[in-house]
Short mmCIF file of C-alpha atoms in Angstrom, two decimals:
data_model
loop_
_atom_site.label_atom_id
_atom_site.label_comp_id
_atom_site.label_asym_id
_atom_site.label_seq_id
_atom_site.Cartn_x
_atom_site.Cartn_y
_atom_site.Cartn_z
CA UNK A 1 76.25 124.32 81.14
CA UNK A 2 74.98 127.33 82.78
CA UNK A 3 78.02 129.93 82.36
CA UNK A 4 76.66 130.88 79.24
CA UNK A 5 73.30 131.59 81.30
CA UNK A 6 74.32 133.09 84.09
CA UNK A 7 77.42 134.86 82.72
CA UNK A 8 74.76 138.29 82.28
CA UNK A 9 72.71 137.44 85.14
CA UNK A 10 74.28 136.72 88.01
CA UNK A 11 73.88 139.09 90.99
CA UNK A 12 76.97 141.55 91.56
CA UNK A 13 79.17 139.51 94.07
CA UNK A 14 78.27 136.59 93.89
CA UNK A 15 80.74 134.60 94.41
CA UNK A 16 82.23 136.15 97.98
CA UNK A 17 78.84 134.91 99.02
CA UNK A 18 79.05 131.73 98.04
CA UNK A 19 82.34 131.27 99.48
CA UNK A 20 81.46 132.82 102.77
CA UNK A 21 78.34 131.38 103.33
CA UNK A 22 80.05 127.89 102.21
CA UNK A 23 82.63 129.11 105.26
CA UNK A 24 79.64 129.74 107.63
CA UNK A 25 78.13 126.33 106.97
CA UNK A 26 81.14 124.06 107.42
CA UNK A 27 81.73 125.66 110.27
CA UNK A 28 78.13 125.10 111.71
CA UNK A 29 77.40 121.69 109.90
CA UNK A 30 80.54 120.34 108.36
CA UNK A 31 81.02 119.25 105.22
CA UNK A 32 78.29 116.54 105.11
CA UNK A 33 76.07 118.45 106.69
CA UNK A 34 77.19 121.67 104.04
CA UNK A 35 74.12 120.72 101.00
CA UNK A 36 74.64 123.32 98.12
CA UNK A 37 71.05 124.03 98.44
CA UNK A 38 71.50 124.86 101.61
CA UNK A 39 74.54 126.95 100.45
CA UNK A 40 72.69 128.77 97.51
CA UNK A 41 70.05 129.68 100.09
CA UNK A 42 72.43 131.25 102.45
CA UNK A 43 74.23 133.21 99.81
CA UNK A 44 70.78 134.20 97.98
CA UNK A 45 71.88 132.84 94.42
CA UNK A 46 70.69 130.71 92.27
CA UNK A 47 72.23 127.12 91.26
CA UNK A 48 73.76 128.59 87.59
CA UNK A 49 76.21 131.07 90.03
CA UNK A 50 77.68 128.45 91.36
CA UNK A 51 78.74 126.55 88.45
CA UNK A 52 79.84 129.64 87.02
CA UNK A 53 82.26 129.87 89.30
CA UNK A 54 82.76 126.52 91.06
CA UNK A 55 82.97 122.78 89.07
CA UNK A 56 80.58 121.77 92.18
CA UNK A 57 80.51 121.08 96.31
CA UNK A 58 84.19 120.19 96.57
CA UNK A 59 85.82 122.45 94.64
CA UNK A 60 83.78 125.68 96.33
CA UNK A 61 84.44 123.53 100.13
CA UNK A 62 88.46 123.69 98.60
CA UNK A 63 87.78 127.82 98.39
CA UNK A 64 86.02 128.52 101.33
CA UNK A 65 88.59 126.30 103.76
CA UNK A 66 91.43 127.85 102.07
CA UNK A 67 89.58 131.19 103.00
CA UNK A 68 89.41 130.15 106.44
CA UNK A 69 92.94 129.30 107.01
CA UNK A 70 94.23 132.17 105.58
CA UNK A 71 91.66 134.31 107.75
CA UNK A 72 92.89 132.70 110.54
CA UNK A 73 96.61 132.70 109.75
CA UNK A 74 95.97 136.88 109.52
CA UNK A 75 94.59 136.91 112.84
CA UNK A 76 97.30 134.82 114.58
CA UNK A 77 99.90 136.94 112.66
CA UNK A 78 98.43 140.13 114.53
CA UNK A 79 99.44 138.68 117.42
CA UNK A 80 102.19 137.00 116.70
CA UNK A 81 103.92 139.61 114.96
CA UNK A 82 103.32 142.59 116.72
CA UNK A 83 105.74 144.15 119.05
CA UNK A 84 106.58 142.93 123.01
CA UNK A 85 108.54 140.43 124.21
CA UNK A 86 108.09 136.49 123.08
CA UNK A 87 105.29 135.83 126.24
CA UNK A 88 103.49 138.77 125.44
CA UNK A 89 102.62 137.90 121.79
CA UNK A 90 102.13 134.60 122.36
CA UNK A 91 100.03 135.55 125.31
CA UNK A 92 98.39 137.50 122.98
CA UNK A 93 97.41 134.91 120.57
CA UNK A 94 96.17 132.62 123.42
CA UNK A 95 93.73 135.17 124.72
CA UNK A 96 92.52 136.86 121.52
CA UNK A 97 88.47 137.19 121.15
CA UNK A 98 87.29 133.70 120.00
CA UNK A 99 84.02 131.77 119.32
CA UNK A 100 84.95 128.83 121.42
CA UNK A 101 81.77 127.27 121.63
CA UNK A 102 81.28 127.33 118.00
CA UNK A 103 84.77 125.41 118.03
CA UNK A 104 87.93 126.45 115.75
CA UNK A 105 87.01 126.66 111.88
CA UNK A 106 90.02 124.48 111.13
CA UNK A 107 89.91 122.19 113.93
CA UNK A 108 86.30 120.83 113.54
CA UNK A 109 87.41 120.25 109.62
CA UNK A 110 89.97 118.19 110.58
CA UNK A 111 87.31 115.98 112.51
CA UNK A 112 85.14 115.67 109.45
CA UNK A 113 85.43 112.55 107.61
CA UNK A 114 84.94 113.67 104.25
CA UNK A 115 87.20 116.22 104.42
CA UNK A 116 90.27 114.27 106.13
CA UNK A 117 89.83 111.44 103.47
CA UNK A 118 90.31 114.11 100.87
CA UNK A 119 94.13 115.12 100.40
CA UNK A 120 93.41 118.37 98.57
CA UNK A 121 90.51 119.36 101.21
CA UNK A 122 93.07 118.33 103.97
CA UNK A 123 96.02 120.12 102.71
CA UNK A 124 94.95 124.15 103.45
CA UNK A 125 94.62 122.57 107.25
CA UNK A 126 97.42 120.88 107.40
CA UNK A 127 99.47 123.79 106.27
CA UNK A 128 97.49 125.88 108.37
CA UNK A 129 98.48 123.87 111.34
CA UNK A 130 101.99 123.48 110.46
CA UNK A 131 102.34 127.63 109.65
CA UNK A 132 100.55 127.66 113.37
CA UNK A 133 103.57 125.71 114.88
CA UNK A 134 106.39 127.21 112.81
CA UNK A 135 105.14 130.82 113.66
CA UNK A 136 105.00 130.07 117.34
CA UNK A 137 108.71 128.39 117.13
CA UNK A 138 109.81 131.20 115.20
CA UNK A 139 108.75 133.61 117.95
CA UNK A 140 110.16 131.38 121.08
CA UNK A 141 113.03 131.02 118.86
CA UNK A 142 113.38 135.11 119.07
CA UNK A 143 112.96 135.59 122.73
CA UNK A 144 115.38 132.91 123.48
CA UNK A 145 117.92 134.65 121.43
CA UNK A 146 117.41 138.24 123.26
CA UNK A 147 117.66 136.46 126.69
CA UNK A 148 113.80 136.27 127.54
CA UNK A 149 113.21 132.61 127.97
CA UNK A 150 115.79 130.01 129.51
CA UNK A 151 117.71 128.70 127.39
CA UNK A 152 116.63 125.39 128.34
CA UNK A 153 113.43 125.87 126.94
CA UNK A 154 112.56 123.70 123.78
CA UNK A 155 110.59 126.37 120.83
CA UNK A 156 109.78 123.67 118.72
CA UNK A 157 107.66 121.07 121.25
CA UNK A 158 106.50 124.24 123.06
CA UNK A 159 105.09 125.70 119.93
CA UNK A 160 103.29 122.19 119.25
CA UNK A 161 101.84 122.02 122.92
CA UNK A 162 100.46 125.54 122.62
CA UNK A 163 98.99 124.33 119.20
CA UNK A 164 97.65 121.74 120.85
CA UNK A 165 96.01 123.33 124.23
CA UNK A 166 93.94 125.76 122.09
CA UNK A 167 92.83 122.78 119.91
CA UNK A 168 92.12 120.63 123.32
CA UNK A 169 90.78 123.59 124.61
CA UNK A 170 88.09 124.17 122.10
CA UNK A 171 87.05 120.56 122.16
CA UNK A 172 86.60 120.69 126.25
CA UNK A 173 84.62 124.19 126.23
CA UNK A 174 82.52 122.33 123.52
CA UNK A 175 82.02 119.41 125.66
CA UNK A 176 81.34 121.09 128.69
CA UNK A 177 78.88 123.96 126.92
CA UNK A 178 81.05 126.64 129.08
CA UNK A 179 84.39 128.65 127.91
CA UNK A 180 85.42 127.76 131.75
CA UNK A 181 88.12 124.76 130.51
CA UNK A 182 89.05 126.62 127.24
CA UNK A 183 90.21 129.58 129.87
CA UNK A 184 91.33 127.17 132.58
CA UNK A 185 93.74 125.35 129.13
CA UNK A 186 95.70 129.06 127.90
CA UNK A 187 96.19 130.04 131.93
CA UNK A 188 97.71 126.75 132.26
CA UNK A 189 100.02 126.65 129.60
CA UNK A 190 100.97 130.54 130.10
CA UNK A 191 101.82 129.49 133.56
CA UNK A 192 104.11 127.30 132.10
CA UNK A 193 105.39 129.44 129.61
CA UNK A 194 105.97 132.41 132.23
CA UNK A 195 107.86 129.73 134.04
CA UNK A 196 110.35 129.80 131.34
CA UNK A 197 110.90 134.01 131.26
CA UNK A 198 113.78 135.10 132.73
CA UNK A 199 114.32 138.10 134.36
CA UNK A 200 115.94 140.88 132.47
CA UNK A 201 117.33 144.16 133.65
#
């Protein structure tokens, strides 16, 4: 009812700031918490933009997660995928710049309610997740075959433990107010990890 409205009026851009400032606030409040008032106040646009562009809460929520895990996937892919041996990127990824007391954008979804009781808000996570795992495999996988790790080592269940120590890891710093256990969780698992590198040359 208010395309036909807003369709001349509404402010250039509009709708990145809707989605990003619905990414800001499920990441602060979660998705009960996330009001669209309070989202139309942090993007500075009126109600009719956002029914322009979005049927209502859920379906701009469905946007701005699916924003979210494809930022992150981009910044784990950096990582990931750029050159050194298999420790080093995954090293990498472990130690890259996060917000760990403001908790992982995905993560804290996937302890919201709402969202986890909702299979299309769930889905962008859980591929998120599973990309997470198979990227990390993938990567073991690689250094096994050029003679990094032992060949002993299991890329599959060590890609899901690292998955889950930065997860864990969040959760403790959180709990704790201090990015002390978040630290204490990668050096622990890269100590593991390095365990596993063999000695070339």
């Amino acid at each position: 009812m208010y395309s036909a409205v807003m369709s001349t009026q509404e402010p250039p851009g509009a709708q990145e700031r809707l989605v990003r400032s619905t990414q800001e606030l499920l990441w602060e409040r979660g998705y009960v918490g996330t009001s669209p008032k309070a989202i139309l106040a942090r993007a500075g646009v009126g109600q009719g933009s956002m029914y322009h562009h979005f049927a209502g809460k859920s379906d701009l929520a469905l946007a701005a997660i699916r924003r979210t895990a494809e930022e992150l996937k981009q910044a784990a892919e950096e990582c990931l995928g750029a050159p050194g041996t298999a420790y080093d990127r995954v090293a990498a990824y472990l130690r890259r710049e996060r917000q760990v007391l403001r908790g992982c954008p995905i993560g804290r979804m996937t302890q919201d309610r709402d969202v986890v009781q909702s299979a299309e808000l769930r889905r962008p996570l859980d591929e998120m997740l599973a990309w997470l795992r198979k990227r990390i495999t993938e990567v073991l996988t690689e250094g096994q075959q050029r003679g990094e790790l032992a060949a002993a080592l299991d890329p599959a269940a060590t890609a899901a433990t690292v998955a889950a120590v930065v997860q864990g890891g969040y959760v403790l710093a959180r709990a704790a107010d201090d990015t002390a256990p978040f630290d204490a969780a990668v050096q622990g698992v890269l100590a593991l990890l390095a365990a596993q590198v063999t000695t070339v040359g």
